[in-house]
Amino acid sequence: MAHSLVIVESPAKAKTISRYLGRGYVVEATMGHIRDLPSKGLGVDVEHGFKPTYEVLNSRKKVVSALRKKAADAERVFLAPDLDREGEAIAWHVKETLKVPEAKAFRVTFNEITKAAIEKAFKSPGKISMPKVNAQQARRILDRLVGYEISPILWKKIPRTSGRNLSAGRVQSVAVRIIVEREREIEAFKPEEFWKIVAKLAAEGVEFEAEFQTKDGEKVAITNEAGAKEVVETCRGAQFVVASV
């Protein structure tokens, strides 16, 4: 009898969805990711477009073997991991690892595990969104590059904490860089004295303040008390004109 294979992440979801779909569907779970970058080595070809190398996780080899057999026997394969980028990537990894033909691979997503939501999702299945997959791959590759390239520097410079080596991440490493650069700017800052001259004026019953900016059309920097007093004496008793507001 022809049947469809549905692949989700969680075994608990698998049981519920199986009950909603009924006969004609076999629902299995991957229990999360089934493959990733290798545990040893960089796993990213930096010289050729940052191409990643993936391998099946040791803890998922039995799961993959069982799914591969069921996918080969199924008429259609519905990939139903979570609808975020991580779920999209899992769906793609499953399709690639099980070598599911494009013609019989379908992507289904839903926001809730209810009978109505499940039935609606399976009435209009789509295809895997590669932009979402590539977004997740970029994040994962960046994690690996930063972790493998920067973490060894931390091990040399910073002592172990709680018996473990520190590891660098793509977010905190950039944040530390920004903080360091800002701190260097603060340390290199040379304070300079400056004075501001403000006149309190009134026109047509309206009081307002005007700040001294230029003299004879040129910007004037007032850097000491003597210079400030000189400007004040020059302006005292002068006729003011509002040039701009």
Coordinates of C-alpha atoms in Angstrom, one line a residue:
M1 CA 0.0 0.0 0.0
A2 CA 1.4 3.4 -1.0
H3 CA 2.1 5.7 1.9
S4 CA 3.7 9.1 2.7
L5 CA 6.6 9.6 5.1
V6 CA 6.5 12.6 7.4
I7 CA 9.7 13.7 9.1
V8 CA 9.6 16.0 12.1
E9 CA 12.2 16.9 14.8
S10 CA 10.5 15.8 18.0
P11 CA 9.2 12.2 18.8
A12 CA 6.4 13.8 20.9
K13 CA 5.3 15.8 17.8
A14 CA 5.5 12.7 15.7
K15 CA 3.0 10.9 17.9
T16 CA 0.5 13.8 17.9
I17 CA 0.8 14.5 14.1
S18 CA 0.5 10.8 13.3
R19 CA -2.8 10.7 15.2
Y20 CA -4.1 13.7 13.3
L21 CA -3.1 12.4 9.8
G22 CA -4.3 8.9 10.3
R23 CA -3.7 6.0 7.8
G24 CA -1.5 6.5 4.8
Y25 CA 1.1 8.5 6.7
V26 CA 4.1 7.3 8.6
V27 CA 5.5 9.9 10.9
E28 CA 9.1 9.7 12.2
A29 CA 11.4 12.1 14.2
T30 CA 15.0 13.1 13.6
M31 CA 15.5 14.2 17.2
G32 CA 17.1 17.5 16.0
H33 CA 20.0 17.8 13.5
I34 CA 21.1 14.6 11.8
R35 CA 24.4 16.1 10.4
D36 CA 26.8 18.9 11.0
L37 CA 30.3 20.1 10.4
P38 CA 32.9 17.6 11.5
S39 CA 33.7 17.5 15.2
K40 CA 37.4 17.6 14.4
G41 CA 39.0 20.0 11.9
L42 CA 37.7 23.2 10.4
G43 CA 35.3 21.6 7.9
V44 CA 35.1 24.8 5.8
D45 CA 37.0 25.3 2.6
V46 CA 38.0 28.9 3.0
E47 CA 39.9 28.9 -0.3
H48 CA 36.8 27.8 -2.4
G49 CA 33.8 29.9 -1.4
F50 CA 33.7 28.8 2.3
K51 CA 32.2 25.4 1.2
P52 CA 31.2 23.4 4.2
T53 CA 31.8 19.6 4.7
Y54 CA 29.0 17.8 6.5
E55 CA 28.9 14.5 8.2
V56 CA 26.2 12.5 9.9
L57 CA 26.3 12.8 13.7
N58 CA 27.4 9.6 15.4
S59 CA 24.3 9.8 17.6
R60 CA 22.0 9.9 14.6
K61 CA 23.5 7.2 12.3
K62 CA 20.8 4.6 13.3
V63 CA 18.1 7.2 12.8
V64 CA 19.4 8.1 9.4
S65 CA 19.7 4.4 8.4
A66 CA 16.1 3.8 9.3
L67 CA 14.8 7.0 7.7
R68 CA 16.7 6.2 4.5
K69 CA 14.9 2.9 4.1
K70 CA 11.5 4.4 4.8
A71 CA 12.1 7.3 2.5
A72 CA 13.0 4.9 -0.3
D73 CA 9.7 3.0 0.1
A74 CA 7.5 6.1 0.5
E75 CA 5.5 7.7 -2.3
R76 CA 6.1 11.2 -1.0
V77 CA 8.3 12.6 1.8
F78 CA 7.0 15.5 3.8
L79 CA 9.7 17.5 5.6
A80 CA 8.1 19.1 8.7
P81 CA 10.7 20.4 11.1
D82 CA 10.2 23.8 12.8
L83 CA 9.4 26.8 10.6
D84 CA 12.5 28.8 11.6
R85 CA 15.8 28.9 9.7
E86 CA 17.2 26.1 11.9
G87 CA 14.2 23.9 11.0
E88 CA 14.5 24.8 7.3
A89 CA 18.2 23.7 7.4
I90 CA 17.2 20.4 9.2
A91 CA 14.7 19.8 6.4
W92 CA 17.4 20.4 3.8
H93 CA 19.9 18.2 5.6
V94 CA 17.4 15.4 5.8
K95 CA 16.5 15.6 2.1
E96 CA 20.2 15.6 1.1
T97 CA 21.3 12.9 3.5
L98 CA 18.4 10.6 2.6
K99 CA 18.9 11.4 -1.1
V100 CA 15.2 12.2 -1.5
P101 CA 14.4 13.1 -5.2
E102 CA 13.1 16.6 -5.7
A103 CA 9.9 15.4 -7.2
K104 CA 8.7 13.6 -4.1
A105 CA 10.2 16.0 -1.4
F106 CA 7.7 18.5 0.1
R107 CA 8.1 21.1 2.9
V108 CA 5.2 21.6 5.3
T109 CA 5.2 24.2 8.2
F110 CA 2.7 25.0 10.9
N111 CA 2.6 27.3 13.9
E112 CA 0.6 25.0 16.2
I113 CA 0.1 21.3 16.7
T114 CA -3.7 21.2 16.2
K115 CA -5.7 19.0 13.8
A116 CA -6.9 22.1 11.8
A117 CA -3.3 23.5 11.5
I118 CA -1.9 20.1 10.4
E119 CA -4.6 19.4 7.9
K120 CA -4.2 22.9 6.4
A121 CA -0.4 22.5 6.1
F122 CA -0.6 19.2 4.3
K123 CA -3.2 20.5 1.8
S124 CA -0.7 23.0 0.5
P125 CA 2.9 21.7 0.9
G126 CA 5.7 23.7 -0.6
K127 CA 9.4 23.3 -1.2
I128 CA 12.5 24.0 0.9
S129 CA 13.4 27.7 1.1
M130 CA 17.1 27.8 0.2
P131 CA 17.6 31.5 1.3
K132 CA 16.6 30.3 4.8
V133 CA 18.9 27.3 4.6
N134 CA 21.8 29.4 3.4
A135 CA 21.2 31.9 6.2
Q136 CA 21.5 29.1 8.7
Q137 CA 24.6 27.7 6.9
A138 CA 26.3 31.1 7.0
R139 CA 25.7 31.4 10.7
R140 CA 27.0 27.9 11.3
I141 CA 30.1 28.4 9.2
L142 CA 30.8 31.8 10.9
D143 CA 30.5 30.0 14.3
R144 CA 33.1 27.5 13.2
L145 CA 35.5 30.0 11.7
V146 CA 35.4 32.2 14.7
G147 CA 35.5 29.3 17.2
Y148 CA 38.4 27.5 15.6
E149 CA 40.5 30.6 14.7
I150 CA 40.0 32.7 17.8
S151 CA 39.4 30.2 20.6
P152 CA 43.1 29.1 20.6
I153 CA 44.1 32.7 21.2
L154 CA 41.9 32.8 24.3
W155 CA 43.4 29.6 25.6
K156 CA 46.9 31.2 25.4
K157 CA 45.9 34.5 26.9
I158 CA 43.2 33.7 29.5
P159 CA 43.5 31.0 32.2
R160 CA 40.9 28.2 32.3
T161 CA 37.7 28.9 34.3
S162 CA 36.1 26.1 36.2
G163 CA 38.5 23.6 34.6
R164 CA 37.3 24.5 31.1
N165 CA 38.8 26.5 28.2
L166 CA 36.9 29.5 27.1
S167 CA 35.5 29.5 23.5
A168 CA 35.0 32.4 21.2
G169 CA 31.7 33.1 19.5
R170 CA 30.6 35.1 16.5
V171 CA 28.6 37.6 18.5
Q172 CA 30.7 38.2 21.6
S173 CA 34.0 38.3 19.7
V174 CA 32.7 41.2 17.6
A175 CA 31.3 42.9 20.7
V176 CA 34.7 42.6 22.5
R177 CA 36.4 44.1 19.4
I178 CA 34.0 47.1 19.5
I179 CA 34.6 47.6 23.2
V180 CA 38.4 47.4 22.8
E181 CA 38.4 49.9 19.9
R182 CA 36.1 52.3 21.9
E183 CA 38.3 52.0 25.0
R184 CA 41.4 52.8 22.9
E185 CA 39.7 55.9 21.6
I186 CA 38.9 57.0 25.2
E187 CA 42.5 56.4 26.3
A188 CA 43.8 58.3 23.3
F189 CA 41.5 61.3 23.9
K190 CA 43.3 64.5 24.7
P191 CA 41.0 67.0 26.5
E192 CA 41.0 70.5 25.2
E193 CA 39.7 73.6 27.0
F194 CA 36.9 75.4 25.2
W195 CA 34.5 78.2 26.2
K196 CA 31.0 78.9 25.0
I197 CA 29.5 82.4 24.7
V198 CA 25.7 82.7 24.9
A199 CA 23.8 86.0 24.6
K200 CA 20.4 86.4 26.1
L201 CA 18.4 88.5 23.7
A202 CA 14.8 89.8 23.4
A203 CA 12.8 90.9 20.4
E204 CA 9.2 91.9 20.2
G205 CA 8.6 90.7 23.7
V206 CA 10.2 87.3 23.1
E207 CA 13.3 86.2 25.0
F208 CA 15.7 83.7 23.5
E209 CA 19.4 82.6 23.6
A210 CA 21.9 82.9 20.8
E211 CA 25.3 81.2 20.8
F212 CA 28.4 83.0 19.4
Q213 CA 29.7 81.0 16.4
T214 CA 31.7 83.1 14.0
K215 CA 33.5 86.4 13.6
D216 CA 33.7 88.1 10.2
G217 CA 32.3 84.9 8.7
E218 CA 34.9 82.6 10.2
K219 CA 34.6 80.0 12.9
V220 CA 36.2 81.2 16.2
A221 CA 37.6 78.6 18.7
I222 CA 37.6 80.1 22.2
T223 CA 40.2 78.0 24.2
N224 CA 40.8 80.1 27.3
E225 CA 39.2 82.6 29.7
A226 CA 41.1 85.6 28.2
G227 CA 39.7 84.8 24.7
A228 CA 36.2 84.4 26.2
K229 CA 36.4 87.8 27.9
E230 CA 37.7 89.4 24.7
V231 CA 34.7 88.1 22.7
V232 CA 32.3 89.3 25.5
E233 CA 33.8 92.8 25.4
T234 CA 33.6 92.9 21.6
C235 CA 30.0 91.9 21.7
R236 CA 28.9 94.1 24.6
G237 CA 26.7 96.9 23.3
A238 CA 26.7 95.6 19.7
Q239 CA 23.6 95.3 17.6
F240 CA 22.6 91.7 17.0
V241 CA 20.9 90.3 13.9
V242 CA 19.5 86.8 13.8
A243 CA 21.1 85.0 10.9
S244 CA 19.6 81.6 11.3
V245 CA 17.3 79.7 13.6

